[in-house]
PDB file of C-alpha atoms in Angstrom:
ATOM      1  CA  MET A1454     -27.231  22.725  -8.413  1.00  0.00           C
ATOM      2  CA  LEU A1455     -25.914  25.398  -6.063  1.00  0.00           C
ATOM      3  CA  ARG A1456     -22.941  27.446  -7.106  1.00  0.00           C
ATOM      4  CA  LYS A1457     -20.699  30.093  -5.591  1.00  0.00           C
ATOM      5  CA  THR A1458     -17.728  32.204  -6.638  1.00  0.00           C
ATOM      6  CA  CYS A1459     -14.100  31.197  -6.270  1.00  0.00           C
ATOM      7  CA  PRO A1460     -12.640  33.330  -3.450  1.00  0.00           C
ATOM      8  CA  ARG A1461      -9.425  33.858  -5.429  1.00  0.00           C
ATOM      9  CA  CYS A1462     -10.564  34.781  -8.932  1.00  0.00           C
ATOM     10  CA  GLY A1463     -14.346  35.106  -8.781  1.00  0.00           C
ATOM     11  CA  ALA A1464     -15.097  32.291 -11.238  1.00  0.00           C
ATOM     12  CA  ILE A1465     -18.364  30.390 -10.747  1.00  0.00           C
ATOM     13  CA  ILE A1466     -17.745  26.989  -9.071  1.00  0.00           C
ATOM     14  CA  GLU A1467     -19.753  24.193  -7.465  1.00  0.00           C
ATOM     15  CA  MET A1468     -20.597  24.612  -3.768  1.00  0.00           C
ATOM     16  CA  ALA A1469     -18.479  21.570  -2.848  1.00  0.00           C
ATOM     17  CA  GLN A1470     -15.344  23.136  -4.336  1.00  0.00           C
ATOM     18  CA  THR A1471     -13.039  25.444  -2.409  1.00  0.00           C
ATOM     19  CA  TYR A1472     -11.466  27.036  -5.500  1.00  0.00           C
ATOM     20  CA  CYS A1473     -11.811  26.793  -9.272  1.00  0.00           C
ATOM     21  CA  GLU A1474      -9.538  24.215 -10.901  1.00  0.00           C
ATOM     22  CA  GLN A1475      -6.847  26.738 -11.828  1.00  0.00           C
ATOM     23  CA  CYS A1476      -6.813  28.386  -8.394  1.00  0.00           C
ATOM     24  CA  GLN A1477      -6.847  24.970  -6.678  1.00  0.00           C
ATOM     25  CA  GLN A1478      -3.720  23.992  -8.604  1.00  0.00           C
ATOM     26  CA  GLU A1479      -2.043  27.243  -7.539  1.00  0.00           C
ATOM     27  CA  ALA A1480      -3.117  26.752  -3.902  1.00  0.00           C
ATOM     28  CA  ASP A1481      -1.800  23.179  -3.940  1.00  0.00           C
ATOM     29  CA  LYS A1482       1.492  24.382  -5.421  1.00  0.00           C
ATOM     30  CA  GLN A1483       1.842  27.073  -2.742  1.00  0.00           C
ATOM     31  CA  LYS A1484       1.023  24.567   0.008  1.00  0.00           C
ATOM     32  CA  GLN A1485       3.647  22.171  -1.349  1.00  0.00           C
ATOM     33  CA  GLU A1486       6.247  24.959  -1.492  1.00  0.00           C
ATOM     34  CA  ARG A1487       5.471  25.959   2.123  1.00  0.00           C
ATOM     35  CA  GLN A1488       5.778  22.334   3.221  1.00  0.00           C
ATOM     36  CA  ILE A1489       9.124  21.941   1.445  1.00  0.00           C
ATOM     37  CA  ARG A1490      10.394  25.155   3.055  1.00  0.00           C
ATOM     38  CA  TYR A1491       9.195  24.008   6.461  1.00  0.00           C
ATOM     39  CA  ASP A1492      10.746  20.564   6.059  1.00  0.00           C
ATOM     40  CA  THR A1493      14.079  21.794   4.705  1.00  0.00           C
ATOM     41  CA  GLU A1494      14.582  24.967   6.730  1.00  0.00           C
ATOM     42  CA  ILE A1495      12.500  25.195   9.872  1.00  0.00           C
ATOM     43  CA  ARG A1496      12.099  21.572  10.911  1.00  0.00           C
ATOM     44  CA  TYR A1497      15.727  20.762  10.057  1.00  0.00           C
ATOM     45  CA  LYS A1498      17.071  23.523  12.288  1.00  0.00           C
ATOM     46  CA  ARG A1499      14.701  22.613  15.129  1.00  0.00           C
ATOM     47  CA  ASP A1500      14.959  18.816  14.902  1.00  0.00           C
ATOM     48  CA  LYS A1501      18.299  17.938  13.255  1.00  0.00           C
ATOM     49  CA  LYS A1502      18.532  14.608  15.110  1.00  0.00           C
ATOM     50  CA  TYR A1503      15.107  13.510  13.802  1.00  0.00           C
ATOM     51  CA  HIS A1504      15.742  14.940  10.341  1.00  0.00           C
ATOM     52  CA  ASP A1505      18.948  12.939  10.054  1.00  0.00           C
ATOM     53  CA  PHE A1506      17.188   9.799  11.284  1.00  0.00           C
ATOM     54  CA  TYR A1507      14.254  10.063   8.854  1.00  0.00           C
ATOM     55  CA  ASN A1508      16.712  10.575   5.993  1.00  0.00           C
ATOM     56  CA  SER A1509      18.908   7.613   6.937  1.00  0.00           C
ATOM     57  CA  LEU A1510      19.328   4.358   5.017  1.00  0.00           C
ATOM     58  CA  GLU A1511      18.552   2.391   8.185  1.00  0.00           C
ATOM     59  CA  TRP A1512      15.146   4.097   8.510  1.00  0.00           C
ATOM     60  CA  GLU A1513      14.359   3.549   4.832  1.00  0.00           C
ATOM     61  CA  LYS A1514      15.112  -0.164   5.157  1.00  0.00           C
ATOM     62  CA  VAL A1515      12.980  -0.740   8.260  1.00  0.00           C
ATOM     63  CA  ARG A1516      10.220   1.485   6.851  1.00  0.00           C
ATOM     64  CA  GLN A1517      10.080  -0.613   3.678  1.00  0.00           C
ATOM     65  CA  ALA A1518       9.994  -3.778   5.789  1.00  0.00           C
ATOM     66  CA  ALA A1519       6.950  -2.410   7.668  1.00  0.00           C
ATOM     67  CA  VAL A1520       5.231  -1.521   4.381  1.00  0.00           C
ATOM     68  CA  ALA A1521       5.858  -5.025   3.029  1.00  0.00           C
ATOM     69  CA  ARG A1522       4.687  -6.661   6.260  1.00  0.00           C
ATOM     70  CA  ASP A1523       1.489  -4.565   6.314  1.00  0.00           C
ATOM     71  CA  HIS A1524       0.914  -4.987   2.546  1.00  0.00           C
ATOM     72  CA  ALA A1525       0.926  -1.173   2.163  1.00  0.00           C
ATOM     73  CA  LEU A1526      -2.496  -0.990   3.850  1.00  0.00           C
ATOM     74  CA  CYS A1527      -3.706   1.028   6.823  1.00  0.00           C
ATOM     75  CA  GLN A1528      -3.801  -1.426   9.701  1.00  0.00           C
ATOM     76  CA  ASP A1529      -6.338   0.552  11.755  1.00  0.00           C
ATOM     77  CA  CYS A1530      -8.733   0.629   8.797  1.00  0.00           C
ATOM     78  CA  LEU A1531      -8.281  -3.127   8.302  1.00  0.00           C
ATOM     79  CA  LYS A1532      -9.412  -3.678  11.902  1.00  0.00           C
ATOM     80  CA  GLN A1533     -12.621  -1.858  10.930  1.00  0.00           C
ATOM     81  CA  HIS A1534     -12.987  -4.075   7.803  1.00  0.00           C
ATOM     82  CA  ARG A1535     -12.023  -1.221   5.461  1.00  0.00           C
ATOM     83  CA  ILE A1536      -9.306  -1.480   2.838  1.00  0.00           C
ATOM     84  CA  LYS A1537      -7.336   1.729   2.501  1.00  0.00           C
ATOM     85  CA  PRO A1538      -3.747   2.312   1.352  1.00  0.00           C
ATOM     86  CA  TYR A1539      -1.238   3.575   3.905  1.00  0.00           C
ATOM     87  CA  ASP A1540       0.132   7.121   3.830  1.00  0.00           C
ATOM     88  CA  THR A1541       2.719   6.896   6.578  1.00  0.00           C
ATOM     89  CA  VAL A1542       4.680   4.457   8.698  1.00  0.00           C
ATOM     90  CA  HIS A1543       3.940   5.409  12.300  1.00  0.00           C
ATOM     91  CA  HIS A1544       6.010   4.780  15.430  1.00  0.00           C
ATOM     92  CA  ILE A1545       3.583   3.234  17.950  1.00  0.00           C
ATOM     93  CA  GLU A1546       5.771   4.372  20.830  1.00  0.00           C
ATOM     94  CA  PRO A1547       7.056   7.807  19.753  1.00  0.00           C
ATOM     95  CA  ILE A1548      10.783   8.009  19.220  1.00  0.00           C
ATOM     96  CA  LYS A1549      10.936  11.156  21.345  1.00  0.00           C
ATOM     97  CA  ASP A1550       9.799   8.942  24.245  1.00  0.00           C
ATOM     98  CA  ASN A1551      11.937   5.908  23.382  1.00  0.00           C
ATOM     99  CA  TRP A1552      14.764   6.604  20.934  1.00  0.00           C
ATOM    100  CA  GLY A1553      15.919   2.986  21.229  1.00  0.00           C
ATOM    101  CA  LYS A1554      12.768   1.741  19.453  1.00  0.00           C
ATOM    102  CA  ARG A1555      13.213   3.936  16.372  1.00  0.00           C
ATOM    103  CA  LEU A1556      14.283   0.969  14.204  1.00  0.00           C
ATOM    104  CA  ASP A1557      12.177  -1.699  15.936  1.00  0.00           C
ATOM    105  CA  LEU A1558       9.862  -3.227  13.316  1.00  0.00           C
ATOM    106  CA  ASN A1559       7.437  -4.200  16.092  1.00  0.00           C
ATOM    107  CA  ASN A1560       7.112  -0.505  16.963  1.00  0.00           C
ATOM    108  CA  LEU A1561       5.967   0.425  13.441  1.00  0.00           C
ATOM    109  CA  ILE A1562       2.544   0.358  11.815  1.00  0.00           C
ATOM    110  CA  CYS A1563       1.242   1.517   8.429  1.00  0.00           C
ATOM    111  CA  LEU A1564      -1.585   4.054   8.715  1.00  0.00           C
ATOM    112  CA  CYS A1565      -3.649   6.254   6.418  1.00  0.00           C
ATOM    113  CA  GLU A1566      -3.535   9.983   7.143  1.00  0.00           C
ATOM    114  CA  SER A1567      -6.823  10.096   9.075  1.00  0.00           C
ATOM    115  CA  CYS A1568      -5.871   7.136  11.301  1.00  0.00           C
ATOM    116  CA  HIS A1569      -2.411   8.647  11.807  1.00  0.00           C
ATOM    117  CA  GLN A1570      -3.958  11.931  12.955  1.00  0.00           C
ATOM    118  CA  GLU A1571      -6.326  10.018  15.257  1.00  0.00           C
ATOM    119  CA  ARG A1572      -3.381   8.163  16.850  1.00  0.00           C
ATOM    120  CA  HIS A1573      -1.639  11.472  17.539  1.00  0.00           C
ATOM    121  CA  LYS A1574      -4.819  12.939  19.026  1.00  0.00           C
ATOM    122  CA  GLN A1575      -4.999   9.950  21.377  1.00  0.00           C
ATOM    123  CA  LEU A1576      -1.372  10.461  22.407  1.00  0.00           C
ATOM    124  CA  LYS A1577      -2.087  14.091  23.336  1.00  0.00           C
ATOM    125  CA  GLY A1578      -5.387  13.304  25.089  1.00  0.00           C
TER     126      GLY A1578
END
């Protein structure tokens, strides 16, 4: 089996790994801390309206209704006969384009992360 060295500490790891287990945990922790900082400081200042919406009780209620309706499964994967849990509740018509549909259950769909990214790529393309 092929091996390489961990780029952080130099430990010997499998080729498929990015870091050794200890360094991977540290990298994950740093990534999580950066995400928290981004969410709480940068995004909040830039998008206060959206931050307030996504932290509202109304959003939480309609989000939970979408999860229940979709059985907590990615709906795009189900169309491809794959069963995969959802990661996010996605606005089909973005709220930046139609703020009035932000709480419309018919404008929401449960998606896994890869399908969610694909939907956003399609919106940009």
